[in-house]
Coordinates of C-alpha atoms and ligand atoms in Angstrom, one line a residue:
X159 CA 133.9 192.7 67.5
X160 CA 137.6 192.7 68.0
X161 CA 139.4 191.2 71.0
X162 CA 141.3 193.1 73.7
X163 CA 143.7 192.1 76.4
X164 CA 145.8 194.0 78.9
X165 CA 148.4 193.0 81.4
X166 CA 150.2 194.7 84.3
X167 CA 152.8 192.1 84.9
X168 CA 156.0 191.3 86.7
X169 CA 158.0 190.4 83.6
X170 CA 158.0 191.0 79.9
X171 CA 154.4 190.8 78.8
X172 CA 154.7 190.6 75.0
X173 CA 154.5 186.7 74.8
X174 CA 151.5 186.7 77.2
X175 CA 149.7 189.3 75.2
X176 CA 150.3 187.3 72.0
X177 CA 149.0 184.1 73.7
X178 CA 145.9 186.0 74.8
X179 CA 145.4 187.4 71.3
X180 CA 145.5 183.9 69.8
X181 CA 142.7 183.0 72.1
X182 CA 140.7 186.0 71.0
X183 CA 141.3 185.6 67.3
X184 CA 137.8 184.3 66.9
X185 CA 136.7 187.9 67.4
X186 CA 138.4 189.2 64.3
X187 CA 141.6 188.6 62.3
X188 CA 142.0 191.7 60.0
X189 CA 145.1 193.0 61.9
X190 CA 146.6 192.8 65.3
X191 CA 149.0 194.8 67.6
X192 CA 150.4 195.3 71.0
X193 CA 151.6 198.4 72.9
X194 CA 153.8 198.2 76.0
X195 CA 155.6 200.7 78.3
X196 CA 159.3 200.6 77.8
X197 CA 161.3 202.9 80.1
X198 CA 157.9 204.7 80.6
X199 CA 157.5 205.3 76.9
X200 CA 154.8 203.8 74.7
X201 CA 156.2 201.3 72.2
X202 CA 154.0 199.5 69.6
X203 CA 154.2 196.6 67.2
X204 CA 151.4 196.1 64.7
X205 CA 150.7 193.9 61.7
X206 CA 148.1 193.5 59.0
X207 CA 146.3 190.1 58.9
X208 CA 146.4 187.3 61.5
X209 CA 148.2 187.0 64.8
X210 CA 150.9 184.9 63.2
X211 CA 152.0 188.0 61.2
X212 CA 152.2 190.0 64.5
X213 CA 154.2 187.2 66.1
X214 CA 156.6 187.2 63.2
X215 CA 157.0 191.0 63.5
X216 CA 157.7 190.7 67.2
X217 CA 160.2 188.0 66.6
X218 CA 162.1 190.3 64.2
X219 CA 161.7 193.3 66.4
X220 CA 161.2 192.2 70.0
X221 CA 159.4 194.5 72.4
X222 CA 160.1 194.7 76.2
X223 CA 157.8 196.1 78.9
X224 CA 155.9 194.7 81.9
X225 CA 152.7 196.6 81.2
X226 CA 150.9 196.3 77.9
X227 CA 147.7 196.0 75.9
X228 CA 146.9 194.0 72.8
X229 CA 144.2 193.9 70.1
X230 CA 142.9 191.7 67.3
X231 CA 140.7 193.6 64.9
X232 CA 137.6 193.1 62.9
X233 CA 137.5 196.3 60.9
X234 CA 134.6 198.7 61.2
X235 CA 136.0 202.2 60.4
X236 CA 139.1 202.2 58.1
X237 CA 140.5 199.4 56.0
X238 CA 142.4 196.6 57.7
X239 CA 146.0 197.9 57.2
X240 CA 148.8 198.4 59.7
X241 CA 148.1 202.1 60.1
X242 CA 144.5 201.4 61.2
X243 CA 145.6 198.5 63.4
X244 CA 145.2 199.0 67.2
X245 CA 146.6 200.0 69.7
X246 CA 146.3 203.6 68.6
X247 CA 148.5 205.9 70.5
X248 CA 149.8 209.4 71.1
X249 CA 153.1 210.1 73.0
X250 CA 151.0 209.9 76.2
X251 CA 148.4 207.2 75.9
X252 CA 147.7 204.0 74.0
X253 CA 144.2 202.6 73.5
X254 CA 142.7 199.3 72.3
X255 CA 139.0 199.4 71.5
X256 CA 136.2 196.9 70.7
X257 CA 133.0 198.5 69.4
X258 CA 132.0 201.6 67.5
X259 CA 132.2 205.2 68.6
X260 CA 129.1 206.7 66.9
X261 CA 129.9 210.4 67.4
X262 CA 133.5 210.1 66.3
X263 CA 133.1 212.4 63.3
X264 CA 131.9 215.3 65.6
X265 CA 134.7 214.6 68.1
X266 CA 137.3 214.4 65.4
X267 CA 136.2 217.7 64.0
X268 CA 136.3 219.3 67.5
X269 CA 139.8 217.9 68.1
X270 CA 141.1 218.9 64.6
X271 CA 139.9 222.4 65.6
X272 CA 142.5 222.3 68.3
X273 CA 145.2 221.6 65.7
X274 CA 145.3 217.9 66.5
X275 CA 146.5 215.7 63.6
X276 CA 144.8 212.4 62.9
X277 CA 146.8 209.5 61.4
X278 CA 144.1 206.9 60.8
X279 CA 140.6 206.4 59.5
X280 CA 139.4 204.8 62.7
X281 CA 136.8 205.9 65.1
X282 CA 139.1 204.8 67.9
X283 CA 141.7 207.5 67.4
X284 CA 139.4 210.1 68.8
X285 CA 139.6 208.4 72.2
X286 CA 143.4 208.6 72.1
X287 CA 143.4 212.3 71.3
X288 CA 140.6 213.2 73.7
X289 CA 142.3 211.6 76.7
X290 CA 145.6 213.2 75.6
X291 CA 143.8 216.6 75.3
X292 CA 142.5 216.3 78.8
X293 CA 145.9 215.1 80.1
X294 CA 147.4 218.2 78.5
X295 CA 144.8 220.3 80.4
X296 CA 146.4 218.9 83.6
X297 CA 143.9 216.2 84.5
X298 CA 145.1 212.9 86.0
X299 CA 145.0 209.8 83.8
X300 CA 141.9 208.7 85.8
X301 CA 140.1 212.0 85.4
X302 CA 141.1 212.4 81.8
X303 CA 139.7 209.0 81.0
X304 CA 136.5 209.5 82.9
X305 CA 135.9 212.8 81.2
X306 CA 136.5 211.1 77.8
X307 CA 134.1 208.3 78.6
X308 CA 131.3 210.8 79.2
X309 CA 131.9 212.2 75.8
X310 CA 131.7 208.9 73.9
X311 CA 128.5 207.7 72.2
X312 CA 128.2 204.1 71.0
X313 CA 129.5 200.8 72.1
X314 CA 132.9 200.1 73.5
X315 CA 135.2 198.0 75.6
X316 CA 138.5 199.8 76.1
X317 CA 142.0 199.2 77.5
X318 CA 144.2 202.2 78.1
X319 CA 147.8 202.6 79.2
X320 CA 149.7 205.8 79.9
X321 CA 153.3 206.9 79.3
X322 CA 155.2 207.3 82.7
X323 CA 152.5 205.3 84.5
X324 CA 153.9 201.7 84.4
X325 CA 151.6 200.6 87.3
X326 CA 148.4 201.8 85.8
X327 CA 145.9 200.5 83.3
X328 CA 142.3 201.6 82.7
X329 CA 139.5 199.4 81.3
X330 CA 136.0 200.5 80.4
X331 CA 132.8 198.8 79.2
X332 CA 129.7 200.1 77.5
X333 CA 127.9 197.7 75.2
X334 CA 130.9 195.4 74.6
X335 CA 132.1 192.8 77.2
X336 CA 135.2 193.3 79.4
X337 CA 136.5 191.1 82.2
X338 CA 139.1 191.9 84.9
X339 CA 141.4 189.2 86.0
X340 CA 143.2 188.9 89.3
X341 CA 146.8 187.5 89.5
X342 CA 149.5 187.3 92.1
X343 CA 150.9 190.9 92.0
X344 CA 149.6 191.1 88.4
X345 CA 146.3 192.3 87.0
X346 CA 144.6 191.6 83.7
X347 CA 142.0 192.9 81.3
X348 CA 140.3 190.8 78.6
X349 CA 137.3 190.6 76.3
X350 CA 136.5 187.3 77.9
X351 CA 137.6 184.9 80.5
X352 CA 138.9 182.5 77.8
X353 CA 141.6 185.1 76.9
X354 CA 142.7 185.2 80.5
X355 CA 142.3 181.5 81.2
X356 CA 146.1 180.7 81.2
X357 CA 146.7 183.6 83.6
X358 CA 143.9 183.4 86.1
X359 CA 140.5 182.0 86.8
X360 CA 139.6 184.8 89.2
X361 CA 137.4 187.1 87.2
X362 CA 135.2 190.1 87.6
X363 CA 132.8 190.9 84.7
X364 CA 132.3 194.7 84.4
X365 CA 128.7 195.8 84.2
X366 CA 127.3 198.3 81.6
X367 CA 129.0 201.7 82.1
X368 CA 131.7 200.5 84.5
X369 CA 135.3 201.6 84.2
X370 CA 138.1 200.2 86.2
X371 CA 141.5 201.4 87.4
X372 CA 144.0 198.6 87.6
X373 CA 147.3 198.6 89.5
X374 CA 149.6 195.5 90.1
X375 CA 147.8 194.8 93.3
X376 CA 144.2 195.4 92.6
X377 CA 141.4 197.2 90.9
X378 CA 139.0 200.1 91.7
X379 CA 135.8 199.9 89.8
X380 CA 133.6 202.9 89.1
X381 CA 130.0 202.8 87.7
X382 CA 128.6 205.0 85.0
X383 CA 128.2 207.9 87.5
X384 CA 131.9 207.5 88.4
X385 CA 131.0 206.3 91.9
X386 CA 133.2 203.6 93.3
X387 CA 131.4 200.3 93.3
X388 CA 132.0 196.6 94.3
X389 CA 131.6 193.9 91.7
X390 CA 131.8 190.3 92.6
X391 CA 134.8 188.1 91.8
X392 CA 133.8 184.9 90.1
X393 CA 135.7 181.7 89.4
X394 CA 135.9 181.1 85.7
X395 CA 135.6 177.6 84.3
X396 CA 137.3 178.6 81.0
X397 CA 140.0 176.1 80.1
X398 CA 143.6 177.3 79.9
X399 CA 144.4 174.8 77.2
X400 CA 144.4 176.1 73.6
X401 CA 142.1 174.0 71.4
X402 CA 144.0 172.0 68.8
X403 CA 142.9 170.6 65.5
X404 CA 144.0 167.1 66.3
X405 CA 144.5 165.1 63.1
X406 CA 142.0 167.2 61.2
X407 CA 143.1 169.7 58.6
X408 CA 140.6 172.3 59.8
X409 CA 138.7 173.1 63.0
X410 CA 135.5 173.0 61.0
X411 CA 135.9 169.4 60.0
X412 CA 136.9 168.4 63.5
X413 CA 133.9 170.2 64.9
X414 CA 131.6 168.5 62.3
X415 CA 132.9 165.1 63.4
X416 CA 132.5 166.0 67.1
X417 CA 128.8 166.3 66.6
X418 CA 127.8 162.7 67.7
X419 CA 129.7 163.2 71.0
X420 CA 128.6 166.8 71.8
X421 CA 125.0 166.1 70.9
X422 CA 125.3 163.1 73.3
X423 CA 126.8 165.4 76.0
X424 CA 124.0 167.9 75.6
X425 CA 121.3 165.2 75.8
X426 CA 123.0 163.7 78.8
X427 CA 122.4 167.0 80.6
X428 CA 118.7 167.2 79.8
X429 CA 117.3 163.7 79.1
X430 CA 116.9 160.7 81.3
X431 CA 117.3 157.7 78.9
X432 CA 115.9 155.2 81.5
X433 CA 112.6 157.0 82.1
X434 CA 112.7 158.6 78.7
X435 CA 111.8 161.9 80.1
X436 CA 113.2 165.4 79.8
X437 CA 114.7 166.8 83.0
X438 CA 115.4 170.5 82.7
X439 CA 117.3 172.4 85.4
X440 CA 115.0 174.3 87.8
X441 CA 113.6 177.4 86.0
X442 CA 112.5 180.5 87.8
X443 CA 109.2 180.4 85.9
X444 CA 106.4 177.9 85.3
X445 CA 106.5 176.4 81.8
X446 CA 102.8 175.6 82.1
X447 CA 102.0 179.3 82.5
X448 CA 103.8 180.4 79.3
X449 CA 101.2 181.9 76.9
X450 CA 103.5 182.7 74.0
X451 CA 107.2 182.3 73.0
X452 CA 109.4 184.7 71.1
X453 CA 112.7 183.3 69.9
X454 CA 115.4 185.7 68.9
X455 CA 118.9 185.1 67.5
X456 CA 121.2 185.9 64.6
X457 CA 122.6 183.9 61.7
X458 CA 122.8 180.2 62.2
X459 CA 121.4 180.5 65.7
X460 CA 118.4 182.2 64.1
X461 CA 117.9 179.1 61.9
X462 CA 117.9 177.0 65.1
X463 CA 115.1 179.3 66.3
X464 CA 113.1 178.7 63.1
X465 CA 113.3 174.9 63.6
X466 CA 112.1 175.4 67.1
X467 CA 109.1 177.4 65.9
X468 CA 107.9 174.4 63.9
X469 CA 108.5 172.1 66.8
X470 CA 106.9 174.2 69.5
X471 CA 103.8 174.9 67.4
X472 CA 103.4 171.3 66.3
X473 CA 104.4 169.4 69.4
X474 CA 103.6 171.8 72.3
X475 CA 100.8 173.8 70.7
X476 CA 102.4 177.0 71.7
X477 CA 102.2 180.2 69.6
X478 CA 105.8 181.2 68.6
X479 CA 107.3 184.3 67.0
X480 CA 110.8 184.1 65.7
X481 CA 112.9 187.2 64.9
X482 CA 116.3 188.2 63.7
X483 CA 117.7 190.2 66.7
X484 CA 118.9 193.1 64.6
X485 CA 115.3 193.6 63.3
X486 CA 113.5 192.8 66.5
X487 CA 115.4 195.3 68.6
X488 CA 114.2 198.3 66.7
X489 CA 110.7 197.0 65.8
X490 CA 109.0 198.1 69.1
X491 CA 107.4 194.7 69.2
X492 CA 104.5 194.3 71.6
X493 CA 105.2 191.4 74.0
X494 CA 102.2 190.2 75.9
X495 CA 102.6 189.5 79.6
X496 CA 103.3 185.9 80.4
X497 CA 105.4 185.5 77.4
X498 CA 108.7 183.7 77.3
X499 CA 111.5 185.3 75.3
X500 CA 114.2 182.8 74.3
X501 CA 117.6 184.0 73.0
X502 CA 119.9 181.6 71.2
X503 CA 123.6 182.4 70.8
X504 CA 126.7 180.3 70.6
X505 CA 128.9 183.1 71.9
X506 CA 126.4 184.7 74.2
X507 CA 127.9 188.0 73.2
X508 CA 126.2 188.9 70.0
X509 CA 125.4 192.6 70.4
X510 CA 122.0 192.6 68.7
X511 CA 120.8 189.5 70.6
X512 CA 121.9 191.1 73.9
X513 CA 120.0 194.3 73.0
X514 CA 116.9 192.3 72.2
X515 CA 117.2 190.5 75.6
X516 CA 117.3 193.9 77.4
X517 CA 114.3 195.0 75.4
X518 CA 112.3 191.8 76.3
X519 CA 113.2 192.3 80.0
X520 CA 111.7 195.8 79.9
X521 CA 108.6 194.3 78.3
X522 CA 108.1 192.1 81.3
X523 CA 108.9 188.8 79.5
X524 CA 110.5 185.8 81.2
X525 CA 113.9 185.4 79.6
X526 CA 115.8 182.3 78.8
X527 CA 119.3 182.2 77.2
X528 CA 120.4 179.2 75.2
X529 CA 124.2 179.6 75.0
X530 CA 127.4 177.6 74.5
X531 CA 129.5 179.9 76.8
X532 CA 128.2 179.6 80.3
X533 CA 129.9 182.8 81.5
X534 CA 128.7 184.9 78.6
X535 CA 126.8 188.2 78.9
X536 CA 123.6 186.7 77.6
X537 CA 123.7 183.9 80.2
X538 CA 124.5 186.4 83.0
X539 CA 121.7 188.8 82.0
X540 CA 118.9 186.4 81.2
X541 CA 116.6 185.1 84.0
X542 CA 117.6 181.6 83.2
X543 CA 119.9 179.8 80.8
X544 CA 120.3 176.4 79.2
X545 CA 123.7 175.3 78.0
X546 CA 124.7 173.6 74.8
X547 CA 127.6 171.3 75.5
X548 CA 129.3 171.8 72.2
X549 CA 132.7 172.8 73.8
X550 CA 134.7 175.6 72.2
X551 CA 133.7 176.2 68.6
X552 CA 136.8 177.7 66.9
X553 CA 135.8 177.4 63.2
X554 CA 134.0 180.7 62.4
X555 CA 131.3 178.8 60.5
X556 CA 129.0 177.4 63.2
X557 CA 128.4 173.6 63.0
X558 CA 128.3 171.7 66.3
X559 CA 126.9 174.8 68.1
X560 CA 123.9 174.6 65.7
X561 CA 123.1 170.9 66.2
X562 CA 123.5 171.2 70.0
X563 CA 121.2 174.2 70.0
X564 CA 118.7 172.1 68.1
X565 CA 119.2 169.3 70.7
X566 CA 118.4 171.7 73.6
X567 CA 115.5 173.2 71.7
X568 CA 114.1 169.7 71.0
X569 CA 114.3 168.9 74.8
X570 CA 112.7 172.3 75.6
X571 CA 109.9 171.5 73.2
X572 CA 109.2 168.2 74.9
X573 CA 109.3 169.8 78.4
X574 CA 106.9 172.6 77.3
X575 CA 104.6 170.2 75.6
X576 CA 104.5 168.1 78.7
X577 CA 103.9 171.1 81.0
X578 CA 101.1 172.3 78.7
X579 CA 99.4 168.9 78.6
X580 CA 99.9 168.7 74.8
X581 CA 101.6 165.3 75.0
X582 CA 101.3 162.3 77.3
X583 CA 104.0 160.1 78.7
X584 CA 104.0 157.8 75.7
X585 CA 104.6 160.7 73.4
X586 CA 107.3 162.0 75.6
X587 CA 108.9 158.6 75.7
X588 CA 108.7 158.2 71.9
X589 CA 110.2 161.7 71.2
X590 CA 112.9 161.2 73.9
X591 CA 113.8 157.8 72.4
X592 CA 114.2 159.4 69.0
X593 CA 116.5 162.0 70.5
X594 CA 118.7 159.3 72.2
X595 CA 119.2 157.7 68.8
X596 CA 120.6 160.9 67.3
X597 CA 124.3 160.5 68.3
X598 CA 124.6 157.1 66.7
X599 CA 122.6 158.1 63.7
X600 CA 124.9 161.2 63.4
X601 CA 127.8 158.7 63.0
X602 CA 126.0 157.0 60.2
X603 CA 125.4 160.4 58.5
X604 CA 129.2 161.2 58.8
X605 CA 129.9 157.9 57.0
X606 CA 128.6 159.7 53.8
X607 CA 131.6 162.1 54.0
X608 CA 133.5 160.6 51.0
X609 CA 130.4 160.6 48.9
X610 CA 129.7 164.2 49.7
X611 CA 133.3 165.1 49.0
X612 CA 132.7 163.6 45.5
X613 CA 129.6 165.7 45.0
X614 CA 131.6 168.8 46.0
X615 CA 133.7 168.3 42.9
X616 CA 130.7 169.0 40.7
X617 CA 129.6 172.0 42.6
X618 CA 132.8 173.9 43.4
X619 CA 132.9 175.5 39.9
X620 CA 129.3 176.8 39.9
X621 CA 128.2 180.4 40.5
X622 CA 124.9 179.8 42.3
X623 CA 123.4 177.0 44.4
X624 CA 119.8 176.7 45.6
X625 CA 118.7 174.8 48.7
X626 CA 115.1 173.7 49.2
X627 CA 113.2 172.2 52.1
X628 CA 109.7 172.3 53.7
X629 CA 108.7 172.3 57.4
X630 CA 111.7 171.8 59.7
X631 CA 113.8 171.1 56.6
X632 CA 113.3 174.7 55.4
X633 CA 115.6 176.2 58.1
X634 CA 118.1 173.5 57.2
X635 CA 118.0 174.7 53.6
X636 CA 118.6 178.2 54.8
X637 CA 121.5 177.0 57.0
X638 CA 123.0 175.0 54.1
X639 CA 123.0 178.1 51.9
X640 CA 124.5 180.2 54.7
X641 CA 127.3 177.6 55.3
X642 CA 128.1 177.5 51.5
X643 CA 128.1 181.3 51.2
X644 CA 130.3 182.1 54.2
X645 CA 133.1 179.6 53.6
X646 CA 133.2 179.0 49.8
X647 CA 132.0 182.5 48.7
X648 CA 129.6 180.8 46.2
X649 CA 126.2 182.6 46.1
X650 CA 123.6 180.3 47.5
X651 CA 119.9 180.7 48.6
X652 CA 117.7 178.7 50.8
X653 CA 114.0 178.5 49.9
X654 CA 110.9 177.0 51.2
X655 CA 110.3 174.4 48.5
X656 CA 106.6 175.4 48.0
X657 CA 107.7 179.0 47.4
X658 CA 109.8 178.1 44.2
X659 CA 107.0 178.6 41.8
X660 CA 106.4 182.1 43.1
X661 CA 109.6 183.4 41.5
X662 CA 112.9 181.6 42.0
X663 CA 112.0 178.8 39.7
X664 CA 112.9 181.2 36.9
X665 CA 116.6 180.8 38.0
X666 CA 116.6 177.1 37.2
X667 CA 118.9 175.9 34.4
X668 CA 121.3 173.0 33.8
X669 CA 124.1 175.0 35.5
X670 CA 122.4 175.4 38.9
X671 CA 122.7 172.6 41.4
X672 CA 119.6 172.3 43.7
X673 CA 120.2 170.6 47.0
X674 CA 116.9 169.3 48.3
X675 CA 116.4 168.4 51.9
X676 CA 113.6 165.9 52.0
X677 CA 113.4 163.3 54.7
X678 CA 110.4 161.0 54.3
X679 CA 108.2 163.0 56.7
X680 CA 104.5 164.0 56.3
X681 CA 105.5 166.8 53.9
X682 CA 107.6 164.5 51.7
X683 CA 105.1 164.2 48.8
X684 CA 104.8 168.0 48.6
X685 CA 108.5 168.4 48.4
X686 CA 108.8 165.6 45.9
X687 CA 106.3 167.4 43.6
X688 CA 108.5 170.5 43.8
X689 CA 111.5 168.4 42.9
X690 CA 109.7 167.1 39.8
X691 CA 108.9 170.7 38.8
X692 CA 112.6 171.6 39.1
X693 CA 113.7 168.6 37.2
X694 CA 111.2 169.2 34.4
X695 CA 113.0 172.6 33.9
X696 CA 116.4 171.0 33.6
X697 CA 117.5 171.5 37.2
X698 CA 120.3 169.3 38.6
X699 CA 119.0 167.9 41.9
X700 CA 121.0 166.6 44.7
X701 CA 118.5 164.8 46.9
X702 CA 119.1 164.3 50.6
X703 CA 116.6 161.8 51.9
X704 CA 116.3 158.3 53.4
X705 CA 115.7 155.0 51.6
X706 CA 112.0 155.4 51.7
X707 CA 112.2 158.9 50.3
X708 CA 114.6 157.8 47.6
X709 CA 112.3 155.0 46.5
X710 CA 109.3 157.3 46.5
X711 CA 111.0 159.9 44.4
X712 CA 112.3 157.4 41.8
X713 CA 115.5 157.7 39.9
X714 CA 115.1 161.3 38.8
X715 CA 117.7 163.2 40.9
X716 CA 121.2 163.7 39.6
X717 CA 122.5 162.3 42.9
X718 CA 120.9 160.9 46.1
X719 CA 122.3 160.6 49.5
X720 CA 120.4 158.1 51.6
X721 CA 120.5 159.1 55.2
X722 CA 119.2 157.0 58.1
X723 CA 115.5 156.5 58.6
X724 CA 114.5 158.3 61.8
X725 CA 111.5 159.9 63.5
X726 CA 110.8 163.1 61.6
X727 CA 111.1 165.0 64.9
X728 CA 114.9 164.7 64.8
X729 CA 115.6 165.1 61.1
X730 CA 116.7 168.7 61.3
X731 CA 119.5 167.8 63.6
X732 CA 120.8 165.0 61.3
X733 CA 120.2 166.7 58.0
X734 CA 122.3 169.7 59.1
X735 CA 125.4 167.5 58.9
X736 CA 125.5 166.7 55.2
X737 CA 125.0 170.4 54.3
X738 CA 127.9 171.3 56.5
X739 CA 130.1 168.6 54.9
X740 CA 129.2 169.7 51.4
X741 CA 130.0 173.3 52.1
X742 CA 133.3 172.3 53.8
X743 CA 134.5 170.2 50.9
X744 CA 133.5 172.8 48.3
X745 CA 135.4 175.4 50.3
X746 CA 138.5 173.2 50.5
X747 CA 138.3 172.6 46.7
X748 CA 138.1 176.4 46.2
X749 CA 141.1 176.9 48.5
X750 CA 139.4 179.4 50.8
X751 CA 140.4 179.9 54.4
X752 CA 137.8 177.5 55.8
X753 CA 138.2 178.3 59.5
X754 CA 138.6 182.0 59.1
X755 CA 136.6 183.1 56.1
X756 CA 137.1 186.6 54.7
X757 CA 135.3 189.5 56.3
X758 CA 133.9 187.4 59.2
X759 CA 134.5 187.1 62.9
X760 CA 133.2 184.5 65.3
X761 CA 131.6 186.8 67.8
X762 CA 129.7 189.8 66.5
X763 CA 129.8 192.4 69.3
X764 CA 128.9 195.4 67.1
X765 CA 125.5 196.0 65.7
Ligands
LIG970 C1 127.3 181.2 60.7 C2 127.6 181.8 62.0 C3 126.9 183.1 62.4 C4 126.4 183.0 63.9 C5 125.8 184.4 64.2 C6 125.3 184.4 65.6 O1 128.0 180.0 60.5 O2 128.3 181.3 62.8 O3 125.8 183.3 61.5 O4 125.5 182.0 64.0 O5 126.8 185.4 64.1 O6 126.3 184.1 66.6 P1 126.0 183.7 68.0 O7 125.3 182.3 67.9 O8 127.3 183.6 68.7 O9 125.1 184.7 68.6

């Protein structure tokens, strides 16, 4: 993870580096720092914790310099203190790094053999000393960096500046994304176009193995063999405005409340409400010819994949495998010809998901990326992509990205079902109509916020929480548990309701709240039986259902939230909302940092 930025500017760059880092904070917030060239010497300011700490430090101790690099860190090697904060530097070179150098132990040993002293526990410091070592041998900055890059194993995006070279900056990419930005007599480096958006919209995305030499007037890009290569300049659509929280106390709450609107925006792109049909953008493969689908993702996006498996199998009659990207990429999975591999990712930069995409391409699969960031690596590398129109998601816990992913997947399900002849026009119209109702139903769900806040009071003090669901409600149970874990730090587990009696029912006692996700769908009675089993053992059930479901269960649950009655097809989209709100209010009561929970980062660019 980590975010990096670099600027060869015309005036003092510290404020611009800080602004860029704020835009990259979603990538990590353990520590931050900048390095600039002041009178051709490398100067640094670094601070533990969030960018505000670095800003305070720079206010006390301002830093000049027209060329500089900056970094916001998600710690991999070495605890997140100031010593381990980037940029790392010698008297000759300063480096910011996103990724992991896998052979750093061997390189460190080698360099220590030359009498070089290491100050930090990081893997990055070997890059500083290797480049310095080659500079000491008389190589130019370009040659010293190129030679260093060939010695590194692992994943990285790098930004490097050199003492006495105020018009030079080098960037390199292998495994982690890096963009070059073009200004007027200025040049920029950034982990993404968003970081550079206030500076420029002219962007070149480096390809795997590329390294680039920047001067104030341009860039020379080399490929992995060091040959000079042209890469195209694109116009980025990333907005220069920094997202604000509006009147909300947290981004997460704002993003939860944006869901009716962004689900509507996403539907608007894919569904014609007049004809009640799904209209996908042109795809470079024929949906009717798809023999099997494999859906791959991580975390919350993986739970969206799991919902899609139920949908695609039931509605489109398509065989579907779903897999966690970090497992899939090393499993040597056989992928039959004619298969479609779908990759779901909010950021489009998740390292494991990207690796899985590359594997699937090698297996001859058609590849489709479902992303929220149109210019992301996943979107650029997949054969085709579908966008979620969630807008920037700043809260680290994913909310609106998840429900818009589900919305796209629901549309894709209908399109695939139609192409395969599994549904007729009447079915398509019914399912489409159910989808068009989701934004207004989502507003009704949000009206339960106060009630959920009240329930949060009873849960905030507990140690463990269980979430149960069947069918498409099972992934929502998993998602509810993940939301609670990541922002409230309460242990929670999601279980398939029918699986309870195979072990976890032993956990049930009066102290354990059990959140049951049970819309009145064809599996309702089965889930209701499981609820009775839990209640018979003293379990305290919070029942998320609709009026019909609540009546069918009777008054046995400790609390019931009555959600709108909708077509069972769309319930996972709507039932995601109360579990988000519950987690949010519990976290607020616990006083955690809701938007930036401990140990996490928004974009996971290391494996
Ligand atoms: C949980 C969460 C993560 C992400 C996961 C994948 O709230 O946000 O589990 O879903 O890291 O990220 P993307 O979707 O960017 O690939």
